[in-house]
GROMACS .gro file of C-alpha atoms in nm:
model
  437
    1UNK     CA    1   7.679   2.970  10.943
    2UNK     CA    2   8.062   3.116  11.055
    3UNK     CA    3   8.106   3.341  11.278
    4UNK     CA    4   8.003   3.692  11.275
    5UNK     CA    5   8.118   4.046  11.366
    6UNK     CA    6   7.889   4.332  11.408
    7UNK     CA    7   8.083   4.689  11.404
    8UNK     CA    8   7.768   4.908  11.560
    9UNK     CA    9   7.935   5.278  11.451
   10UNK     CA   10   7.668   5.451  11.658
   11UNK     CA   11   7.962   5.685  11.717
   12UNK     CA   12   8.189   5.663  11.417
   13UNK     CA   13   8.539   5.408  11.397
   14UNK     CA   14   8.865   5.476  11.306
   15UNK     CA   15   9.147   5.174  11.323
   16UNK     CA   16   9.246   5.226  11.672
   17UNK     CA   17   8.907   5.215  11.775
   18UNK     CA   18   8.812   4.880  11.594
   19UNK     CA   19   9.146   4.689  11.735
   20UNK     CA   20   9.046   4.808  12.100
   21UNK     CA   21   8.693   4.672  12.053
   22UNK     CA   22   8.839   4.306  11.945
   23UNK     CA   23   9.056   4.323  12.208
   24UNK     CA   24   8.831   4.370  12.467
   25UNK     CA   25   8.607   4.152  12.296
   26UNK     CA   26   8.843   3.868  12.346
   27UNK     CA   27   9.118   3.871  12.113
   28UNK     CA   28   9.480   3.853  12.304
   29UNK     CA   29   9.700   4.138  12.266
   30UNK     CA   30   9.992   3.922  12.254
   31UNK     CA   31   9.857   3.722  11.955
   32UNK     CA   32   9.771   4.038  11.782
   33UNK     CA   33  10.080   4.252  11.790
   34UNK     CA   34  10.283   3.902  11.731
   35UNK     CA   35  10.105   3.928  11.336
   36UNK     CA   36  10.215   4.303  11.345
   37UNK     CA   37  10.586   4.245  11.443
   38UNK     CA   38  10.590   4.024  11.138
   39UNK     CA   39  10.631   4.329  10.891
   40UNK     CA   40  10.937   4.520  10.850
   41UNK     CA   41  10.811   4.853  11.055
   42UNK     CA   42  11.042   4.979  11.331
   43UNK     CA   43  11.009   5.307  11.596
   44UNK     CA   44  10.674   5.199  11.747
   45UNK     CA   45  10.509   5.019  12.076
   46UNK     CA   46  10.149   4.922  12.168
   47UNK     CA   47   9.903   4.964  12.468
   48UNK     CA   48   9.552   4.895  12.613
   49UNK     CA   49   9.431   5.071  12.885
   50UNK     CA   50   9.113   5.092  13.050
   51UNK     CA   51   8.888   5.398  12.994
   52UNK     CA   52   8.553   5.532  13.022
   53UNK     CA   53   8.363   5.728  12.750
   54UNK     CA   54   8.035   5.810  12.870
   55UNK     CA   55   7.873   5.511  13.072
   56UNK     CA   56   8.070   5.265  12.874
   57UNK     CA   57   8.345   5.097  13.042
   58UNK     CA   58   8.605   5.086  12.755
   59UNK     CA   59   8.969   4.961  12.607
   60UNK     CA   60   9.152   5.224  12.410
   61UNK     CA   61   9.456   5.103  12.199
   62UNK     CA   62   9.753   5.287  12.182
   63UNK     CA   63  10.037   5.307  11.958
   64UNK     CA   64  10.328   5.513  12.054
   65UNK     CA   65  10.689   5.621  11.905
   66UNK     CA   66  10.965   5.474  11.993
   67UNK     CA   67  11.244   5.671  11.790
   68UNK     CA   68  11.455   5.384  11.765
   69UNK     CA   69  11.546   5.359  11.397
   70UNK     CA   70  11.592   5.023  11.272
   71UNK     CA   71  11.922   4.845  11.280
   72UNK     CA   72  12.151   4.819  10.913
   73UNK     CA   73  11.949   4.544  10.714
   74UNK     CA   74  11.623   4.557  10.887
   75UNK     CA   75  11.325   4.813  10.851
   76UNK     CA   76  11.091   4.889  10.567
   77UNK     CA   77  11.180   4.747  10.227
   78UNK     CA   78  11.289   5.053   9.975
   79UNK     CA   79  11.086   5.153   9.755
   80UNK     CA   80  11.186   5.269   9.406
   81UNK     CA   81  10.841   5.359   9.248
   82UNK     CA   82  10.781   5.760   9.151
   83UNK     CA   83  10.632   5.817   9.467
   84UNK     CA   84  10.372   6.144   9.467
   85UNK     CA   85  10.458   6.295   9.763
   86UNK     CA   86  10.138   6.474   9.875
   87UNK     CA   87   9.955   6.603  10.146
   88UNK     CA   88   9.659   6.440  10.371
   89UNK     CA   89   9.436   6.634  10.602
   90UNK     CA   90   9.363   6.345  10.870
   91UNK     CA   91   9.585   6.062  11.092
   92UNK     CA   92   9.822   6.271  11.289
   93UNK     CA   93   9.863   6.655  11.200
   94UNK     CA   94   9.530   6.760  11.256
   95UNK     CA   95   9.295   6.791  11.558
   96UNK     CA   96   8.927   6.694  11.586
   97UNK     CA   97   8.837   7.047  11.731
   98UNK     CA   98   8.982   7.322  11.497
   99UNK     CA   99   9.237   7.328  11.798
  100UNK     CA  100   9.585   7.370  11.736
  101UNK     CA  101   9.838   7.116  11.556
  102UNK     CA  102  10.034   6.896  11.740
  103UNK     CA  103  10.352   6.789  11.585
  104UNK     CA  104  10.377   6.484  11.433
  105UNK     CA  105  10.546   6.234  11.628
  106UNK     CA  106  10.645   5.994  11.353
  107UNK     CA  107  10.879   6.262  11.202
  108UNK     CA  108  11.189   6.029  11.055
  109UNK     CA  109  10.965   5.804  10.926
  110UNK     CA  110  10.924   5.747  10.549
  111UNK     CA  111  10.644   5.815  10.294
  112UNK     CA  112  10.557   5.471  10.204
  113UNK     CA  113  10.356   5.386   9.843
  114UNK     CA  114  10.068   5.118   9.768
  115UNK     CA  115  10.360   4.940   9.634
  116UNK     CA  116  10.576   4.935   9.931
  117UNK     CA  117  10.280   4.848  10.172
  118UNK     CA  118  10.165   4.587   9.961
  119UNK     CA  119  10.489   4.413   9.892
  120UNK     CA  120  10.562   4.436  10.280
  121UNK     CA  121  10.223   4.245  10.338
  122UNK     CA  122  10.282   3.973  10.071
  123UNK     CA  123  10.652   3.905  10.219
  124UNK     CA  124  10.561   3.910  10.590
  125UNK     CA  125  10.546   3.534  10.786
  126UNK     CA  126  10.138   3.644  10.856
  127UNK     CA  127   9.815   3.436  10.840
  128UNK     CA  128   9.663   3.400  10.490
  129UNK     CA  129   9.331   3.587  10.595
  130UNK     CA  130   9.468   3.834  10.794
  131UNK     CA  131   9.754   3.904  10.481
  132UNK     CA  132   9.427   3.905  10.223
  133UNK     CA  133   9.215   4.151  10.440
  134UNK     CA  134   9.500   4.396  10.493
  135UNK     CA  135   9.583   4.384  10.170
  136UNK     CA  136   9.183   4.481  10.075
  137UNK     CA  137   9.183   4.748  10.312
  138UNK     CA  138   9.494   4.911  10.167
  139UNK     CA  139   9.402   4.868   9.815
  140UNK     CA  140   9.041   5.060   9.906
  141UNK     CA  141   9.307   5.329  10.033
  142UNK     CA  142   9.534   5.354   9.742
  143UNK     CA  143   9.209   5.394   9.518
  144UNK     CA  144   9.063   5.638   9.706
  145UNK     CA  145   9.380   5.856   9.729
  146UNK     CA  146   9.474   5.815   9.321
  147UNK     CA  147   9.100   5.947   9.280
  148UNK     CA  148   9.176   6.256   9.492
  149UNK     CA  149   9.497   6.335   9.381
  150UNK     CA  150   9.479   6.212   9.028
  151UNK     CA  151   9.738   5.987   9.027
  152UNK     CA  152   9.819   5.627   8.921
  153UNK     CA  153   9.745   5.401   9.224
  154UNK     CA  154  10.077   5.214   9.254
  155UNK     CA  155  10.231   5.512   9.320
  156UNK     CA  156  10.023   5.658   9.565
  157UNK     CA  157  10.228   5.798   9.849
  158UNK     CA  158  10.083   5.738  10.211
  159UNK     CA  159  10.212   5.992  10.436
  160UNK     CA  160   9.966   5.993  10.754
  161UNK     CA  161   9.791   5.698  10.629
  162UNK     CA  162  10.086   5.487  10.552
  163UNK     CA  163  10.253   5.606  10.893
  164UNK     CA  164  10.321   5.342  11.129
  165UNK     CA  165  10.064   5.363  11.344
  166UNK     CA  166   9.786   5.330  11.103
  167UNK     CA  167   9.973   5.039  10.956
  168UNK     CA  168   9.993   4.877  11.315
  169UNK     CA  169   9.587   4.981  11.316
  170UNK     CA  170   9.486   4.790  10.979
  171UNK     CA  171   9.701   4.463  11.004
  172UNK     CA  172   9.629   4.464  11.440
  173UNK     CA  173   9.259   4.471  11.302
  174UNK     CA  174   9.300   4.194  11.068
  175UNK     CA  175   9.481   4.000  11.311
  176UNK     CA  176   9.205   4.083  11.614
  177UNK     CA  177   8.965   3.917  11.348
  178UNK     CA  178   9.124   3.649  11.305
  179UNK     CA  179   9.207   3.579  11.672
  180UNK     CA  180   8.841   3.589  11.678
  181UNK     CA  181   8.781   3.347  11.401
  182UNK     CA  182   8.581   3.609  11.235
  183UNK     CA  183   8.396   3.497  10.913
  184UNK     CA  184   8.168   3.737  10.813
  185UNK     CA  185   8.187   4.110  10.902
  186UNK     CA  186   7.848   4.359  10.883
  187UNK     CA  187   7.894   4.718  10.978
  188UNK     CA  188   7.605   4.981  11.072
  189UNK     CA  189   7.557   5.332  10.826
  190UNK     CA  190   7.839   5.522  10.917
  191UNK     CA  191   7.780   5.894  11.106
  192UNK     CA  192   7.915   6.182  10.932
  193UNK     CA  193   8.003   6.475  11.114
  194UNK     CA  194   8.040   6.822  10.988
  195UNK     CA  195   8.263   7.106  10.956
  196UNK     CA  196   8.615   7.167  10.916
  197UNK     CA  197   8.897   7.010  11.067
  198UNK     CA  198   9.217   7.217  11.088
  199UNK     CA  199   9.553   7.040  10.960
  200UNK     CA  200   9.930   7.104  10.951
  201UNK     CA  201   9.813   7.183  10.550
  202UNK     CA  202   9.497   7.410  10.575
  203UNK     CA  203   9.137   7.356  10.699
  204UNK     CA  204   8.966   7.036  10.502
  205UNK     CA  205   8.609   6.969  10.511
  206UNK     CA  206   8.410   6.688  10.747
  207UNK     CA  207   8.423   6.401  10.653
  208UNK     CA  208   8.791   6.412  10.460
  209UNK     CA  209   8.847   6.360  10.105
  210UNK     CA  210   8.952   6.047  10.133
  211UNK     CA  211   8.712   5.923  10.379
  212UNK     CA  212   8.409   5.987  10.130
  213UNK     CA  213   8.642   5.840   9.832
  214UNK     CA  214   8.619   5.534  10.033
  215UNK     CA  215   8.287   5.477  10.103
  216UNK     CA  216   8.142   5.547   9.782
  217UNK     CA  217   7.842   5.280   9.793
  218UNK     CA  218   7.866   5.263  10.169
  219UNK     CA  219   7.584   5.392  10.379
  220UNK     CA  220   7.596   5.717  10.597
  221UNK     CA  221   7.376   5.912  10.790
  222UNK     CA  222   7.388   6.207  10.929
  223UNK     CA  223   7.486   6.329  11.291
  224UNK     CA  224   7.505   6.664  11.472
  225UNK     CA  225   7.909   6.708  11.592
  226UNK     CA  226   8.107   6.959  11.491
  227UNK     CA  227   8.419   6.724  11.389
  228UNK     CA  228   8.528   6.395  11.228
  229UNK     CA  229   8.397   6.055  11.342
  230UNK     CA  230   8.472   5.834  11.062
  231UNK     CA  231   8.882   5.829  10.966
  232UNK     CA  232   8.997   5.698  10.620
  233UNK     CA  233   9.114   5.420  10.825
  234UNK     CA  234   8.872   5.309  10.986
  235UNK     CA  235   8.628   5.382  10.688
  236UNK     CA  236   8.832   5.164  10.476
  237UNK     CA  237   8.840   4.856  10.684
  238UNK     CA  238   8.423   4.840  10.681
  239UNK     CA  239   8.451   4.941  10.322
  240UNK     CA  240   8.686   4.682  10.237
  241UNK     CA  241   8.559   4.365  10.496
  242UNK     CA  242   8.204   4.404  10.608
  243UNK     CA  243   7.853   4.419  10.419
  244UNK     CA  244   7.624   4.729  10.570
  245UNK     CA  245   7.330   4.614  10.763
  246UNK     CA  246   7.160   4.597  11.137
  247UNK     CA  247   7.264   4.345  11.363
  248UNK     CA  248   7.235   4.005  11.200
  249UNK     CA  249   7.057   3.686  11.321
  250UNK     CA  250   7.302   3.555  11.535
  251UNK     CA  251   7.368   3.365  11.873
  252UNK     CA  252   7.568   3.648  12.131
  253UNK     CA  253   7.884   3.511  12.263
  254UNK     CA  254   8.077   3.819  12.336
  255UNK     CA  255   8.065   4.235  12.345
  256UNK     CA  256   8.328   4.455  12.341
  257UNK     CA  257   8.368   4.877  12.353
  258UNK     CA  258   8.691   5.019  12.170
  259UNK     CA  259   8.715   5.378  12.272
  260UNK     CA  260   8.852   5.683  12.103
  261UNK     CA  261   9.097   5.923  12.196
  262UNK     CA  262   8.854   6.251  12.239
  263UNK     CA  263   8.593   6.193  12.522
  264UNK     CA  264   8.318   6.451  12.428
  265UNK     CA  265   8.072   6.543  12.661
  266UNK     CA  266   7.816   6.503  12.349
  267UNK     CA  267   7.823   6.131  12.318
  268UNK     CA  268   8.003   5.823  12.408
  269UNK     CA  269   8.302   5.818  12.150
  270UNK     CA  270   8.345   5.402  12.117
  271UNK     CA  271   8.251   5.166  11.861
  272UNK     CA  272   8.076   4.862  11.934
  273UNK     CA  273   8.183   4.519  11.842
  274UNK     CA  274   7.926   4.218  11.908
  275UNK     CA  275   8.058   3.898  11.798
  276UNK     CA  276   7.869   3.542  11.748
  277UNK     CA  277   7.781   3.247  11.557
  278UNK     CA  278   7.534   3.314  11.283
  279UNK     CA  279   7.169   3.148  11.312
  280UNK     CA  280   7.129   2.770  11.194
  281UNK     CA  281   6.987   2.718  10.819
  282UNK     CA  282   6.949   3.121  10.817
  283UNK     CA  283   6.934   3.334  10.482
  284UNK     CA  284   7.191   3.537  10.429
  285UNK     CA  285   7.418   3.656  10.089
  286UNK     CA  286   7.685   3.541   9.899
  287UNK     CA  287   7.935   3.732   9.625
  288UNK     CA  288   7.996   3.532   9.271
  289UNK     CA  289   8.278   3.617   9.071
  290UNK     CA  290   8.337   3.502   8.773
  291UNK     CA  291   8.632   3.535   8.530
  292UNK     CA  292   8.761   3.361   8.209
  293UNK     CA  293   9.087   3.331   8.076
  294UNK     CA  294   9.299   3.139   7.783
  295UNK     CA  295   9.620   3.105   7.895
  296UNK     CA  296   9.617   2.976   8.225
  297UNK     CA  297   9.838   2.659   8.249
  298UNK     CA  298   9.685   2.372   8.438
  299UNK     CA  299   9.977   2.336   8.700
  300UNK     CA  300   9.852   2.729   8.828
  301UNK     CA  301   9.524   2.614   8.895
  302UNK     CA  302   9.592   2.453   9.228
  303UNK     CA  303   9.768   2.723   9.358
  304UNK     CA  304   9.486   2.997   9.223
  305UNK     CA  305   9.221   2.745   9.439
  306UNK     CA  306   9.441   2.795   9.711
  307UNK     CA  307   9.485   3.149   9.659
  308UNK     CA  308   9.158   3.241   9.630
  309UNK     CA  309   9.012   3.030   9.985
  310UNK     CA  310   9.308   3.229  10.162
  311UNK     CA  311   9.181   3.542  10.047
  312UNK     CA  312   8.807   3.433  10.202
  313UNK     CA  313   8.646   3.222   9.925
  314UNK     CA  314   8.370   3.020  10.041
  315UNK     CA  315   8.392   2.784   9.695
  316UNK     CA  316   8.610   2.843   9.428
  317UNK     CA  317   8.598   2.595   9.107
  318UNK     CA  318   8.724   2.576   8.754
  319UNK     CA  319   8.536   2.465   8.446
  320UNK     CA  320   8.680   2.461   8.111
  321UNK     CA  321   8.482   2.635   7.810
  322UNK     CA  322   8.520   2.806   7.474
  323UNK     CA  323   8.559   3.139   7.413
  324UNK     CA  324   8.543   3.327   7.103
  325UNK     CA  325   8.737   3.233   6.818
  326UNK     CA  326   8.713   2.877   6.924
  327UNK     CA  327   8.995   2.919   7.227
  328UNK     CA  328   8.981   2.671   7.485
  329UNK     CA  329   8.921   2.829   7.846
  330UNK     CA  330   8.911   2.762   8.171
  331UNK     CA  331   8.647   2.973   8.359
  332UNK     CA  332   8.699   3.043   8.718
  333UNK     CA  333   8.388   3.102   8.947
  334UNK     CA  334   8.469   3.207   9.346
  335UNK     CA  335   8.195   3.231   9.618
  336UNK     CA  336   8.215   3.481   9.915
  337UNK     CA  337   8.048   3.679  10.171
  338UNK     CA  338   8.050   4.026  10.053
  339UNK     CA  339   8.281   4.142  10.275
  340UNK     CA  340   8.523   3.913  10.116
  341UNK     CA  341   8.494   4.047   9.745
  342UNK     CA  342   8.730   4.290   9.740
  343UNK     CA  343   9.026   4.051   9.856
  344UNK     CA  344   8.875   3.713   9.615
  345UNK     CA  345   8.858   4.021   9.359
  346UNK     CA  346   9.225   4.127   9.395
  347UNK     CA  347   9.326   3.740   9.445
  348UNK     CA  348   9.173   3.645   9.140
  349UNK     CA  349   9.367   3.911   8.905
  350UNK     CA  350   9.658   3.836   9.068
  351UNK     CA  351   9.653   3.512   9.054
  352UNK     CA  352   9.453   3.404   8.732
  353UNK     CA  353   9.613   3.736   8.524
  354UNK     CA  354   9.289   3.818   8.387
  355UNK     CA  355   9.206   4.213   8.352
  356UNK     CA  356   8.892   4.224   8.546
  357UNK     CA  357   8.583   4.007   8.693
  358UNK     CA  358   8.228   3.987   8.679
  359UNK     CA  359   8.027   3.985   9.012
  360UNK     CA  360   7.676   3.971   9.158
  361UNK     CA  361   7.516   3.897   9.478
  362UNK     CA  362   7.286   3.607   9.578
  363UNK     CA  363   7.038   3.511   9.828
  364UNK     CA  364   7.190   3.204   9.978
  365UNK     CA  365   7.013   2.961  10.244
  366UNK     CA  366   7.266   2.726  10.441
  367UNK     CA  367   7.208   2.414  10.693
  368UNK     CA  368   7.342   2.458  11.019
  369UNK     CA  369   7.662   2.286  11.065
  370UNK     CA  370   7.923   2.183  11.298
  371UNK     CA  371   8.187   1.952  11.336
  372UNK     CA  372   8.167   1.663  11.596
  373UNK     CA  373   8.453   1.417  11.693
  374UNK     CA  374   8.453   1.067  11.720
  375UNK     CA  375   8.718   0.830  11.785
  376UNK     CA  376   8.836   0.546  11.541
  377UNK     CA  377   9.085   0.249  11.585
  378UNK     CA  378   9.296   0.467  11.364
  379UNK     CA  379   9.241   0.798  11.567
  380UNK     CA  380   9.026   1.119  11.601
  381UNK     CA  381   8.835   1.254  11.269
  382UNK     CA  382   8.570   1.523  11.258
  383UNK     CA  383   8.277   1.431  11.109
  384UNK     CA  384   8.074   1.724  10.978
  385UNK     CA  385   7.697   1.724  11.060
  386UNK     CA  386   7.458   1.938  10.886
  387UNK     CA  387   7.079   1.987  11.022
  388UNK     CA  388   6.755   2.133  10.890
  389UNK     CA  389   6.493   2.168  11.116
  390UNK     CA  390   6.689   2.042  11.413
  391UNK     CA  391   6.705   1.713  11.191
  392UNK     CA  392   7.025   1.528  11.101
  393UNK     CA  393   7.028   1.541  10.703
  394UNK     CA  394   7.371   1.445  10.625
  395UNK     CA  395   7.711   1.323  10.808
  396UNK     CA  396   8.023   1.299  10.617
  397UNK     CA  397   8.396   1.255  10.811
  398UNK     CA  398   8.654   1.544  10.738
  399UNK     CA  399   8.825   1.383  10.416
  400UNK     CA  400   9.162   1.544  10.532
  401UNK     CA  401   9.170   1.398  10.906
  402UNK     CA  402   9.073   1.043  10.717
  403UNK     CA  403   9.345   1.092  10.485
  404UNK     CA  404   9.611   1.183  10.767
  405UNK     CA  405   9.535   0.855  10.922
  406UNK     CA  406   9.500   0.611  10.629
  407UNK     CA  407   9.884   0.770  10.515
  408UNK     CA  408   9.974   0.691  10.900
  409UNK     CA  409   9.859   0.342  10.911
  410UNK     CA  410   9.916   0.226  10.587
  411UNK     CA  411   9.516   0.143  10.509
  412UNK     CA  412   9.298   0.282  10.252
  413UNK     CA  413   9.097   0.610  10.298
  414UNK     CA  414   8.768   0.441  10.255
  415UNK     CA  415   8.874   0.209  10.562
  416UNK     CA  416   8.901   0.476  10.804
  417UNK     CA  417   8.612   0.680  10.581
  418UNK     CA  418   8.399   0.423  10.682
  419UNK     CA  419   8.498   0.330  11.084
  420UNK     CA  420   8.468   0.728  11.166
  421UNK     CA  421   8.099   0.651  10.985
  422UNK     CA  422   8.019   0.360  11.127
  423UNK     CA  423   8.145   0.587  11.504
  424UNK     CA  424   7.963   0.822  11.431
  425UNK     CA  425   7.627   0.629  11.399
  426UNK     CA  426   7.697   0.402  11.741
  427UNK     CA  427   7.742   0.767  11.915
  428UNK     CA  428   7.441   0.921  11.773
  429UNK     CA  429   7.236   0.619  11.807
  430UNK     CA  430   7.117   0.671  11.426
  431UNK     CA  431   7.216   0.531  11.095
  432UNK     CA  432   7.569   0.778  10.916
  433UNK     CA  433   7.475   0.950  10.615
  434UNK     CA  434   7.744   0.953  10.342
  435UNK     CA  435   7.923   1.244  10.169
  436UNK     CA  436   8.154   1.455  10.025
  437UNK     CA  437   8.404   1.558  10.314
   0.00000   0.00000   0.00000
């Protein structure tokens, strides 16, 4: 089992809320804003501070206008879609209180559409998983606004969505997870508060539009505050990246409390993020999509593999069959947690061109299994060592590592295949079990 993050939304979550919880779970803020200064987005700067909401001893995160437009050449790529240039009731003209409107500090900054966003994410020097989950979480946004406003999603028109600092909140998160090698995300049922919250536009009901657009299929419950909990933001990245659920079998390694900008007397306004390494040989699910399709070449199927483990496939695999009429076919099958479907999903449209996919979920039952080093007279390779039982039941070296070295010292791969092996079984004081790598 990977590693696991529990989002416990006791409280509600919005973006800022989940970044300040990885952070002060463990993930540096240095290494997390260095992903986000990869896009083209200018006129903003980032924070942590210390804060309390109710007993919790918390980390808020902070993003904050600079007004420094960008220099000639740089900032956001232009976008020439037919943008529909409409109006949100949540991110930063609004209050949680029915207070009055604050002005909106990003004022200069453009209206940005799905198409814009997503072309910024595909072009920016980012990591593969934390490009793919941004990308998911945007695309749950886009959908969710073309349902509310009727319009076709690739030119939906973020204005307080797509503003900077909720871009800086999605990819940060993305980045925060994958500072914390996150590989499978559960969230708790989301509280929904009630009411009205008052906008530069008009009052709009609790939750938002767009919020409950977004987590059609999600669970909520209810919970007695006058005002919003749950942002689109935040509800799209547990709609987008985590399965709902209780805490999950897990081993504990770290805690951390991201805090919100109201501190109601009411409750403690933080979200909860427990991170750990998932139980040996536990049960747990698994997402299968499947797709067919005639006219994929076979020099795109390496890069659709590739495509579809950066996007957060746990297998991925192509068999050829016929379809109707007698065409020959390839038919692509992907494997991933259910957190992971909606980026394998996109990935596998994208990248296969077929018009849709079939999915289901499965029960799935996995060996514990972790990597162990041993040393060779060609070098280091990991051997991978999977248990049932607390019983060694297979050892097989990394086939890349023994590749690396054979290339390096001229020797076959079975050669150094078979010293990490035979090190292996002198250090374990048992007999190596063979494998695929």
């Amino acid at each position: 089992m990977g590693r696991i993050l529990f989002l416990d939304c006791f409280a509600g979550i919005a973006g800022d809320m989940t970044v300040a919880a990885l952070v002060h779970a463990g993930a540096p803020l240095d290494d997390v804003l260095a992903e986000v200064r990869a896009l083209p987005v200018w006129g903003w700067t980032a924070r942590i501070e210390a804060v309390h909401r109710g007993a919790y001893a918390a980390t808020r995160f902070v993003v904050e206008p600079t007004g420094t437009p960008p220099a000639e050449g740089e900032g956001d790529a232009h976008d020439h879609g037919h943008a529909h240039h409409h109006d949100h009731g949540h991110g930063h003209g609004h209050t949680h209180d029915g207070g009055a409107v604050d002005a909106d500090p990003w004022v200069g900054q453009p209206p940005r559409t799905w198409r814009t966003i997503r072309r910024m994410l595909e072009q920016a020097r980012i990591r593969p998983r934390v490009r793919a989950r941004s990308l998911a979480t945007f695309a749950i946004l886009a959908e969710a606004e073309a349902r509310v406003h009727g319009t076709p999603v690739e030119d939906v028109a973020f204005h307080e969505v797509g503003a900077v600092d909720s871009i800086v909140d999605i990819v940060a998160a993305c980045a925060a997870m994958e500072c914390l090698e996150v590989d499978e995300i559960v969230a708790s049922p989301l509280p929904m508060g009630h009411g009205q919250v008052r906008t530069a536009h008009g009052l709009l009901p609790v939750p938002v539009p767009a919020t409950v657009e977004v987590l059609r299929g999600f669970p909520v419950v209810p919970f007695p505050f006058a005002g919003e909990l749950v942002t689109p933001t935040g509800a799209a990245l547990v709609a987008a990246l985590a399965r709902p659920g209780h805490m999950p079998a897990m081993r504990v390694d770290c805690v951390g409390y991201g805090a919100g900008t109201r501190n109601p007397s009411t409750h403690a306004n933080v979200v909860r993020a427990v991170l750990g390494q998932g139980e040996a040989g536990a049960v747990d699910e698994v997402v299968e999509l499947r797709a067919q399709v005639d006219d994929l070449t076979g020099e795109s199927v390496p890069g659709l593999i590739e495509a579809l483990f950066a996007a957060g496939a746990v297998d991925a695999y192509v068999a050829p069959v016929t379809m109707k009429k007698g065409r020959p076919a390839l038919a692509i099958t992907a494997l991933a947690a259910p957190s992971a479907r909606v980026a394998v999903g996109d990935a596998l449209i994208r990248h296969a061109g077929t018009l849709g996919y079939r999915w289901s979920v499965h029960a799935r039952e996995v060996a514990a299994r972790r990597l162990v080093p041993v040393q060779t007279p060609f070098g280091t390779v990991r051997v991978k060592i999977a248990e049932r039982d607390g019983r060694v039941v297979h050892a097989a070296p990394e086939h890349e590592d023994c590749a690396a070295l054979a290339l390096a010292a001229g020797v076959p791969v079975a050669l150094v295949r078979g010293a990490a092996l035979a090190a292996w079984s002198t250090a374990s004081g048992g007999s190596g079990s063979d494998g695929a790598g």
